[in-house]
mmCIF file of C-alpha atoms and ligand atoms in Angstrom:
data_model
loop_
_atom_site.group_PDB
_atom_site.id
_atom_site.type_symbol
_atom_site.label_atom_id
_atom_site.label_comp_id
_atom_site.label_asym_id
_atom_site.label_seq_id
_atom_site.Cartn_x
_atom_site.Cartn_y
_atom_site.Cartn_z
ATOM 1 C CA MET A 279 18.068 -2.480 -12.837
ATOM 2 C CA THR A 280 20.882 -2.796 -14.305
ATOM 3 C CA THR A 281 20.136 -3.826 -17.588
ATOM 4 C CA ALA A 282 21.418 -1.046 -20.353
ATOM 5 C CA THR A 283 18.232 -1.561 -22.431
ATOM 6 C CA LYS A 284 16.630 1.044 -22.169
ATOM 7 C CA ASN A 285 13.236 -0.079 -20.366
ATOM 8 C CA GLN A 286 10.936 3.331 -21.749
ATOM 9 C CA GLN A 287 8.929 3.000 -18.154
ATOM 10 C CA THR A 288 6.997 5.814 -16.997
ATOM 11 C CA ASN A 289 7.627 7.590 -14.610
ATOM 12 C CA ARG A 290 5.140 5.705 -11.056
ATOM 13 C CA GLN A 291 6.690 7.358 -8.143
ATOM 14 C CA THR A 292 2.735 8.046 -7.127
ATOM 15 C CA SER A 293 3.251 7.192 -3.184
ATOM 16 C CA GLN A 294 3.521 10.484 -1.292
ATOM 17 C CA GLN A 295 6.862 9.416 -0.349
ATOM 18 C CA ALA A 296 8.633 9.251 -2.872
ATOM 19 C CA LYS A 297 9.504 12.961 -3.262
ATOM 20 C CA PRO A 298 12.888 13.915 -3.108
ATOM 21 C CA VAL A 299 14.444 16.841 -1.161
ATOM 22 C CA GLU A 300 16.382 18.846 -3.107
ATOM 23 C CA SER A 301 20.078 18.247 -3.266
ATOM 24 C CA LYS A 302 22.684 20.064 -3.093
ATOM 25 C CA GLN A 303 23.610 19.162 -7.202
ATOM 26 C CA GLN A 304 19.928 19.899 -8.510
ATOM 27 C CA GLN A 305 20.036 23.597 -6.156
ATOM 28 C CA SER A 306 23.915 23.721 -8.157
ATOM 29 C CA LYS A 307 21.642 23.118 -11.436
ATOM 30 C CA LYS A 308 19.691 26.335 -11.257
ATOM 31 C CA SER A 309 22.455 28.469 -10.601
ATOM 32 C CA ASN A 310 24.998 27.272 -13.350
ATOM 33 C CA LYS A 311 23.338 27.816 -16.904
ATOM 34 C CA LYS A 312 26.344 27.787 -18.345
ATOM 35 C CA THR A 313 26.537 24.432 -20.620
ATOM 36 C CA SER A 314 24.090 21.845 -21.462
ATOM 37 C CA HIS A 315 24.982 19.603 -19.038
ATOM 38 C CA SER A 316 24.094 21.461 -15.367
ATOM 39 C CA ASP A 317 20.423 21.151 -17.752
ATOM 40 C CA LEU A 318 20.603 17.699 -18.563
ATOM 41 C CA ARG A 319 17.859 16.185 -15.986
ATOM 42 C CA LEU A 320 17.361 12.827 -15.451
ATOM 43 C CA ASP A 321 13.879 10.813 -16.912
ATOM 44 C CA ASP A 322 12.318 7.989 -17.726
ATOM 45 C CA ASP A 323 12.936 8.593 -21.967
ATOM 46 C CA ASN A 324 16.809 9.281 -21.154
ATOM 47 C CA TYR A 325 18.026 7.247 -17.822
ATOM 48 C CA TYR A 326 20.010 4.854 -20.346
ATOM 49 C CA SER A 327 20.857 7.293 -22.593
ATOM 50 C CA LYS A 328 24.571 8.021 -24.128
ATOM 51 C CA ASP A 329 24.460 11.399 -22.749
ATOM 52 C CA THR A 330 23.449 10.730 -19.136
ATOM 53 C CA ASP A 331 25.876 7.827 -18.625
ATOM 54 C CA TRP A 332 28.747 10.583 -19.747
ATOM 55 C CA PHE A 333 27.794 12.950 -17.299
ATOM 56 C CA TRP A 334 26.780 10.553 -14.348
ATOM 57 C CA GLN A 335 29.058 7.213 -12.973
ATOM 58 C CA SER A 336 26.491 4.010 -12.660
ATOM 59 C CA PRO A 337 26.845 0.996 -11.081
ATOM 60 C CA THR A 338 26.481 -0.695 -14.475
ATOM 61 C CA TRP A 339 29.089 1.472 -15.979
ATOM 62 C CA PHE A 340 31.749 1.498 -13.286
ATOM 63 C CA LYS A 341 31.781 -2.501 -13.022
ATOM 64 C CA LYS A 342 32.340 -2.048 -16.882
ATOM 65 C CA PHE A 343 35.440 0.058 -16.171
ATOM 66 C CA LEU A 344 36.459 -2.057 -13.295
ATOM 67 C CA ASN A 345 36.454 -4.971 -15.790
ATOM 68 C CA CYS A 346 38.388 -3.322 -18.931
ATOM 69 C CA GLU A 347 38.779 0.276 -19.763
ATOM 70 C CA ALA A 348 39.653 0.319 -23.282
ATOM 71 C CA GLU A 349 36.687 -2.042 -24.226
ATOM 72 C CA ALA A 350 34.410 0.401 -21.602
ATOM 73 C CA LEU A 351 35.527 3.887 -23.275
ATOM 74 C CA ALA A 352 35.216 2.603 -26.460
ATOM 75 C CA GLU A 353 31.808 1.362 -26.063
ATOM 76 C CA LEU A 354 30.856 4.615 -23.628
ATOM 77 C CA LYS A 355 31.880 6.942 -27.260
ATOM 78 C CA GLY A 356 30.005 4.294 -29.733
ATOM 79 C CA ASP A 357 32.675 3.102 -31.347
ATOM 80 C CA TYR A 358 32.057 -0.592 -29.888
ATOM 81 C CA ILE A 359 28.985 -2.393 -29.449
ATOM 82 C CA PRO A 360 29.765 -5.026 -27.470
ATOM 83 C CA ASP A 361 28.470 -8.612 -29.469
ATOM 84 C CA PHE A 362 26.711 -10.701 -26.626
ATOM 85 C CA ASP A 363 23.339 -12.783 -26.767
ATOM 86 C CA GLN A 364 20.891 -10.631 -25.328
ATOM 87 C CA THR A 365 18.302 -13.458 -24.272
ATOM 88 C CA ALA A 366 19.500 -12.869 -20.621
ATOM 89 C CA LEU A 367 19.181 -9.648 -20.818
ATOM 90 C CA LEU A 368 15.910 -9.352 -22.543
ATOM 91 C CA ALA A 369 14.307 -12.485 -20.072
ATOM 92 C CA GLY A 370 15.745 -10.579 -16.788
ATOM 93 C CA ASN A 371 13.841 -6.441 -18.470
ATOM 94 C CA TYR A 372 10.828 -9.139 -18.779
ATOM 95 C CA LEU A 373 10.453 -9.858 -15.377
ATOM 96 C CA HIS A 374 11.783 -6.717 -14.108
ATOM 97 C CA SER A 375 8.674 -5.272 -15.993
ATOM 98 C CA TYR A 376 6.416 -7.693 -14.864
ATOM 99 C CA PHE A 377 6.521 -6.330 -11.211
ATOM 100 C CA GLU A 378 6.726 -3.312 -11.949
ATOM 101 C CA SER A 379 3.061 -2.851 -13.217
ATOM 102 C CA LYS A 380 0.616 -3.965 -15.827
ATOM 103 C CA GLU A 381 1.421 -1.310 -17.878
ATOM 104 C CA ALA A 382 5.114 -1.905 -17.531
ATOM 105 C CA HIS A 383 5.090 -4.571 -19.048
ATOM 106 C CA GLU A 384 2.814 -4.354 -21.978
ATOM 107 C CA GLU A 385 4.784 -1.723 -22.951
ATOM 108 C CA PHE A 386 8.195 -4.056 -22.477
ATOM 109 C CA LEU A 387 6.168 -6.748 -24.379
ATOM 110 C CA GLU A 388 5.210 -4.143 -27.394
ATOM 111 C CA ASN A 389 8.802 -3.055 -27.359
ATOM 112 C CA HIS A 390 9.788 -5.871 -27.513
ATOM 113 C CA PRO A 391 7.600 -8.712 -30.196
ATOM 114 C CA GLU A 392 11.442 -10.826 -30.546
ATOM 115 C CA ILE A 393 10.446 -12.480 -27.317
ATOM 116 C CA LEU A 394 7.547 -13.914 -29.184
ATOM 117 C CA ALA A 395 7.234 -16.546 -31.791
ATOM 118 C CA LYS A 396 5.664 -15.473 -34.607
ATOM 119 C CA THR A 397 5.052 -19.070 -36.636
ATOM 120 C CA GLY A 398 4.261 -22.728 -35.006
ATOM 121 C CA LYS A 399 1.845 -23.422 -32.148
ATOM 122 C CA ASN A 400 3.238 -20.741 -29.849
ATOM 123 C CA LYS A 401 3.099 -18.035 -32.113
ATOM 124 C CA GLY A 402 2.113 -14.864 -30.447
ATOM 125 C CA LYS A 403 3.219 -16.219 -27.081
ATOM 126 C CA LEU A 404 6.640 -16.733 -25.751
ATOM 127 C CA LYS A 405 9.178 -18.284 -27.705
ATOM 128 C CA SER A 406 10.602 -21.034 -25.172
ATOM 129 C CA ASN A 407 14.112 -19.638 -24.028
ATOM 130 C CA TYR A 408 12.002 -17.344 -22.582
ATOM 131 C CA LEU A 409 9.871 -19.415 -20.808
ATOM 132 C CA ILE A 410 12.058 -19.713 -18.241
ATOM 133 C CA ALA A 411 11.150 -15.842 -16.895
ATOM 134 C CA ASP A 412 7.513 -16.969 -16.769
ATOM 135 C CA LYS A 413 8.851 -19.688 -14.420
ATOM 136 C CA ALA A 414 10.965 -17.360 -12.379
ATOM 137 C CA ILE A 415 7.972 -14.545 -12.279
ATOM 138 C CA GLU A 416 5.292 -17.616 -10.833
ATOM 139 C CA CYS A 417 8.090 -19.131 -8.807
ATOM 140 C CA LEU A 418 7.915 -15.728 -6.678
ATOM 141 C CA GLU A 419 4.770 -13.885 -7.196
ATOM 142 C CA THR A 420 2.793 -17.096 -5.736
ATOM 143 C CA ASP A 421 5.235 -16.627 -2.306
ATOM 144 C CA PRO A 422 3.197 -14.447 0.616
ATOM 145 C CA ALA A 423 6.933 -13.634 1.922
ATOM 146 C CA PHE A 424 7.631 -11.843 -1.651
ATOM 147 C CA ASN A 425 4.926 -10.487 -1.890
ATOM 148 C CA GLU A 426 5.068 -9.099 1.439
ATOM 149 C CA LEU A 427 7.987 -7.798 0.692
ATOM 150 C CA TYR A 428 8.023 -5.900 -2.630
ATOM 151 C CA GLN A 429 6.099 -3.674 -1.751
ATOM 152 C CA GLY A 430 6.546 0.249 -1.669
ATOM 153 C CA ASP A 431 7.936 2.901 -5.110
ATOM 154 C CA LYS A 432 8.920 0.810 -8.186
ATOM 155 C CA GLU A 433 12.419 2.186 -10.418
ATOM 156 C CA VAL A 434 12.406 4.926 -8.663
ATOM 157 C CA ILE A 435 15.670 6.967 -10.051
ATOM 158 C CA VAL A 436 18.176 8.182 -7.546
ATOM 159 C CA THR A 437 21.170 10.773 -7.893
ATOM 160 C CA GLY A 438 23.805 11.736 -6.172
ATOM 161 C CA GLU A 439 27.538 12.457 -5.412
ATOM 162 C CA LEU A 440 30.291 10.721 -3.932
ATOM 163 C CA PHE A 441 33.700 11.424 -3.486
ATOM 164 C CA GLY A 442 32.945 14.581 -6.078
ATOM 165 C CA VAL A 443 31.563 12.503 -8.557
ATOM 166 C CA LYS A 444 28.179 12.446 -10.024
ATOM 167 C CA TRP A 445 26.069 9.172 -9.839
ATOM 168 C CA LYS A 446 22.659 8.148 -10.640
ATOM 169 C CA GLY A 447 20.770 4.806 -9.941
ATOM 170 C CA LYS A 448 17.165 3.773 -10.474
ATOM 171 C CA ILE A 449 16.093 1.379 -7.619
ATOM 172 C CA ASP A 450 13.848 -1.767 -8.522
ATOM 173 C CA CYS A 451 11.779 -1.740 -5.153
ATOM 174 C CA LEU A 452 11.926 1.594 -2.520
ATOM 175 C CA ASN A 453 10.109 0.958 0.034
ATOM 176 C CA LEU A 454 10.953 4.677 2.226
ATOM 177 C CA GLU A 455 8.519 4.313 5.299
ATOM 178 C CA ARG A 456 9.834 0.475 6.524
ATOM 179 C CA GLY A 457 13.479 1.166 4.736
ATOM 180 C CA TYR A 458 14.852 -0.776 2.887
ATOM 181 C CA PHE A 459 14.888 -1.532 -1.081
ATOM 182 C CA ILE A 460 15.416 -4.373 -2.857
ATOM 183 C CA ASP A 461 17.114 -5.152 -6.203
ATOM 184 C CA LEU A 462 15.096 -8.072 -8.227
ATOM 185 C CA LYS A 463 18.569 -10.244 -10.298
ATOM 186 C CA THR A 464 17.723 -13.186 -12.273
ATOM 187 C CA THR A 465 20.546 -15.642 -12.323
ATOM 188 C CA ALA A 466 21.895 -19.119 -13.650
ATOM 189 C CA LYS A 467 21.682 -20.766 -10.037
ATOM 190 C CA LEU A 468 21.698 -19.353 -6.848
ATOM 191 C CA ASP A 469 24.798 -22.081 -4.774
ATOM 192 C CA LYS A 470 26.522 -21.725 -8.815
ATOM 193 C CA LYS A 471 30.390 -21.179 -8.185
ATOM 194 C CA TYR A 472 32.786 -18.392 -9.604
ATOM 195 C CA TRP A 473 36.551 -18.774 -9.261
ATOM 196 C CA ASN A 474 37.985 -14.864 -8.667
ATOM 197 C CA ASN A 475 41.190 -15.347 -10.099
ATOM 198 C CA LYS A 476 42.725 -12.215 -8.026
ATOM 199 C CA GLU A 477 41.587 -13.292 -4.773
ATOM 200 C CA HIS A 478 42.023 -17.435 -5.553
ATOM 201 C CA THR A 479 39.029 -18.087 -3.828
ATOM 202 C CA TRP A 480 35.079 -18.860 -5.202
ATOM 203 C CA GLU A 481 32.764 -17.160 -4.945
ATOM 204 C CA SER A 482 28.916 -16.700 -4.945
ATOM 205 C CA PHE A 483 27.061 -14.550 -7.974
ATOM 206 C CA VAL A 484 27.079 -11.769 -5.731
ATOM 207 C CA ALA A 485 30.095 -11.234 -5.375
ATOM 208 C CA ALA A 486 31.421 -12.485 -9.047
ATOM 209 C CA TYR A 487 28.476 -9.384 -10.491
ATOM 210 C CA ASN A 488 30.025 -6.922 -7.843
ATOM 211 C CA TYR A 489 26.329 -6.642 -7.152
ATOM 212 C CA GLN A 490 27.605 -5.217 -3.182
ATOM 213 C CA LEU A 491 28.488 -2.106 -5.017
ATOM 214 C CA GLN A 492 25.810 -1.532 -5.983
ATOM 215 C CA MET A 493 23.794 -1.782 -3.272
ATOM 216 C CA TRP A 494 25.963 0.102 -1.444
ATOM 217 C CA VAL A 495 25.412 3.029 -4.756
ATOM 218 C CA TYR A 496 22.120 2.891 -4.010
ATOM 219 C CA GLN A 497 21.977 3.056 -0.119
ATOM 220 C CA GLN A 498 24.158 7.008 -0.703
ATOM 221 C CA LEU A 499 22.047 7.625 -3.336
ATOM 222 C CA ILE A 500 19.248 6.963 -2.082
ATOM 223 C CA LYS A 501 20.309 8.651 1.748
ATOM 224 C CA GLN A 502 21.041 11.646 -0.546
ATOM 225 C CA THR A 503 17.540 12.294 -2.256
ATOM 226 C CA PHE A 504 14.981 10.834 0.191
ATOM 227 C CA GLY A 505 17.113 11.356 3.324
ATOM 228 C CA VAL A 506 16.631 8.072 4.520
ATOM 229 C CA VAL A 507 18.935 5.165 5.293
ATOM 230 C CA CYS A 508 17.586 1.950 3.724
ATOM 231 C CA GLN A 509 18.896 -1.598 4.524
ATOM 232 C CA PRO A 510 19.831 -3.400 0.179
ATOM 233 C CA TYR A 511 18.304 -6.508 0.044
ATOM 234 C CA ILE A 512 19.205 -8.888 -3.669
ATOM 235 C CA VAL A 513 15.967 -11.040 -4.469
ATOM 236 C CA ALA A 514 17.623 -13.740 -6.347
ATOM 237 C CA VAL A 515 16.216 -15.842 -9.484
ATOM 238 C CA SER A 516 17.631 -19.114 -10.346
ATOM 239 C CA LYS A 517 16.937 -20.013 -14.471
ATOM 240 C CA GLU A 518 17.130 -23.102 -13.702
ATOM 241 C CA LYS A 519 13.857 -25.773 -14.568
ATOM 242 C CA VAL A 520 12.312 -25.052 -11.640
ATOM 243 C CA PRO A 521 13.721 -22.025 -10.142
ATOM 244 C CA ASP A 522 14.887 -21.378 -7.251
ATOM 245 C CA LYS A 523 14.598 -17.767 -4.645
ATOM 246 C CA ALA A 524 16.206 -16.462 -1.877
ATOM 247 C CA ILE A 525 16.020 -12.922 -0.344
ATOM 248 C CA VAL A 526 19.765 -11.963 0.639
ATOM 249 C CA SER A 527 21.495 -9.588 2.928
ATOM 250 C CA ILE A 528 24.621 -7.133 1.965
ATOM 251 C CA PRO A 529 27.206 -7.678 4.939
ATOM 252 C CA ASP A 530 28.668 -5.002 6.375
ATOM 253 C CA TYR A 531 32.090 -5.859 5.269
ATOM 254 C CA ARG A 532 31.044 -6.121 1.839
ATOM 255 C CA MET A 533 29.609 -2.596 2.002
ATOM 256 C CA GLU A 534 32.569 -1.290 2.916
ATOM 257 C CA GLU A 535 34.236 -3.533 0.599
ATOM 258 C CA ALA A 536 32.488 -1.740 -2.662
ATOM 259 C CA LYS A 537 33.022 1.916 -0.791
ATOM 260 C CA ARG A 538 36.604 1.411 -0.589
ATOM 261 C CA GLU A 539 36.084 0.113 -4.234
ATOM 262 C CA ILE A 540 34.753 3.369 -5.479
ATOM 263 C CA GLU A 541 37.183 5.734 -3.504
ATOM 264 C CA MET A 542 40.336 3.686 -4.524
ATOM 265 C CA ARG A 543 39.187 2.925 -8.390
ATOM 266 C CA GLN A 544 36.645 6.776 -8.970
ATOM 267 C CA ASN A 545 39.888 8.938 -9.765
ATOM 268 C CA HIS A 546 41.230 7.367 -11.986
ATOM 269 C CA ILE A 547 38.394 6.178 -14.416
ATOM 270 C CA GLU A 548 36.559 9.547 -14.790
ATOM 271 C CA LEU A 549 40.378 10.413 -16.013
ATOM 272 C CA VAL A 550 39.849 7.906 -18.626
ATOM 273 C CA LYS A 551 36.633 8.721 -19.511
ATOM 274 C CA THR A 552 38.113 12.571 -19.699
ATOM 275 C CA GLY A 553 40.534 11.672 -22.399
ATOM 276 C CA GLN A 554 43.326 12.702 -19.681
ATOM 277 C CA ILE A 555 44.798 9.202 -19.296
ATOM 278 C CA ARG A 556 45.196 6.154 -21.620
ATOM 279 C CA PRO A 557 42.656 3.853 -21.198
ATOM 280 C CA ASN A 558 43.784 0.109 -20.217
ATOM 281 C CA PHE A 559 43.569 -2.716 -21.879
ATOM 282 C CA CYS A 560 42.630 -6.523 -20.013
ATOM 283 C CA GLY A 561 43.808 -7.689 -22.955
ATOM 284 C CA LYS A 562 40.940 -10.769 -22.753
ATOM 285 C CA CYS A 563 37.702 -9.425 -23.615
ATOM 286 C CA ASP A 564 36.341 -9.624 -26.917
ATOM 287 C CA TYR A 565 37.347 -5.766 -27.650
ATOM 288 C CA CYS A 566 40.940 -6.114 -26.400
ATOM 289 C CA LYS A 567 41.415 -9.696 -28.821
ATOM 290 C CA GLU A 568 39.827 -7.550 -31.688
ATOM 291 C CA HIS A 569 42.949 -5.140 -31.262
ATOM 292 C CA LYS A 570 45.976 -6.859 -29.849
ATOM 293 C CA LEU A 571 49.316 -7.679 -31.668
ATOM 294 C CA LEU A 572 51.819 -10.216 -31.359
ATOM 295 C CA SER A 573 54.602 -8.421 -29.777
ATOM 296 C CA SER A 574 56.048 -10.655 -26.935
ATOM 297 C CA ILE A 575 57.097 -14.218 -26.055
ATOM 298 C CA ILE A 576 55.019 -15.670 -22.744
ATOM 299 C CA PRO A 577 56.082 -18.766 -20.931
ATOM 300 C CA MET A 578 53.333 -21.060 -20.815
ATOM 301 C CA ASP A 579 52.833 -21.364 -17.239
ATOM 302 C CA GLN A 580 51.162 -17.797 -17.767
ATOM 303 C CA LEU A 581 48.363 -18.553 -20.293
ATOM 304 C CA ILE A 582 46.165 -19.040 -16.898
ATOM 305 C CA ILE A 583 47.707 -15.953 -14.900
HETATM 306 ZN ZN1 LIG B 1122 39.778 -5.948 -22.765
#
């Protein structure tokens, strides 16, 4: 799951297959008791905490740093809280918890009463903004192929090391026996085109949100945790009045791109995180705009670059 909102799931690694092999990282933890971080262990309660975000890199935070180092660092330090509409995030978590388990869904509803109407004819039921999530759920759960595919352990925490840096991940659905994992994504429209200003090309929502990076990381962490190379799939469902759905694969060249991006950019991001170099400002995000001072004059054509 790609959200920063703590979902407070309980550990549901029930099957025999999802018992991690002891990684080098875990072995070294036993022999290194000097720092408090060496005792840090990931579980469902601390997975989304800032403590573990500092210690383990994750696709969500890595992408935040790729987008804007200054904003990401300020947010990680707790100095800045991005102001964005929580509706999409909560609707996504609502759907995830539904497909995780009955208990997880009930727990989500208990922890997020704000998604239920307090007054009016819908009192006690989902607010209209969230009804679309129910449609998306229905769209998937009535599909035999989805029910056949979405089998395995849910919300499985995995860890590992990528090019010398510790990473963490949480897998929506992991099927080690059949050798695949699935990430559920809700998106506006499956074929919506996003303009990539750097590459000067249109791209899909998967590329626009760099989900291939998340998929490559998860594949590596699953391999390091369980010793199995799994095929990544995204099950995408749209947030349209009549939802659309698809099972999406990630071609090898996209996985390679993701690997290279991490290899090329990670060292710099680590230096920013540890305060050894100053973060770059993207100049476009809310954080940058809030901290912007006029210092130069730009030609009109540069406004849209
Ligand atoms: Zn910025």
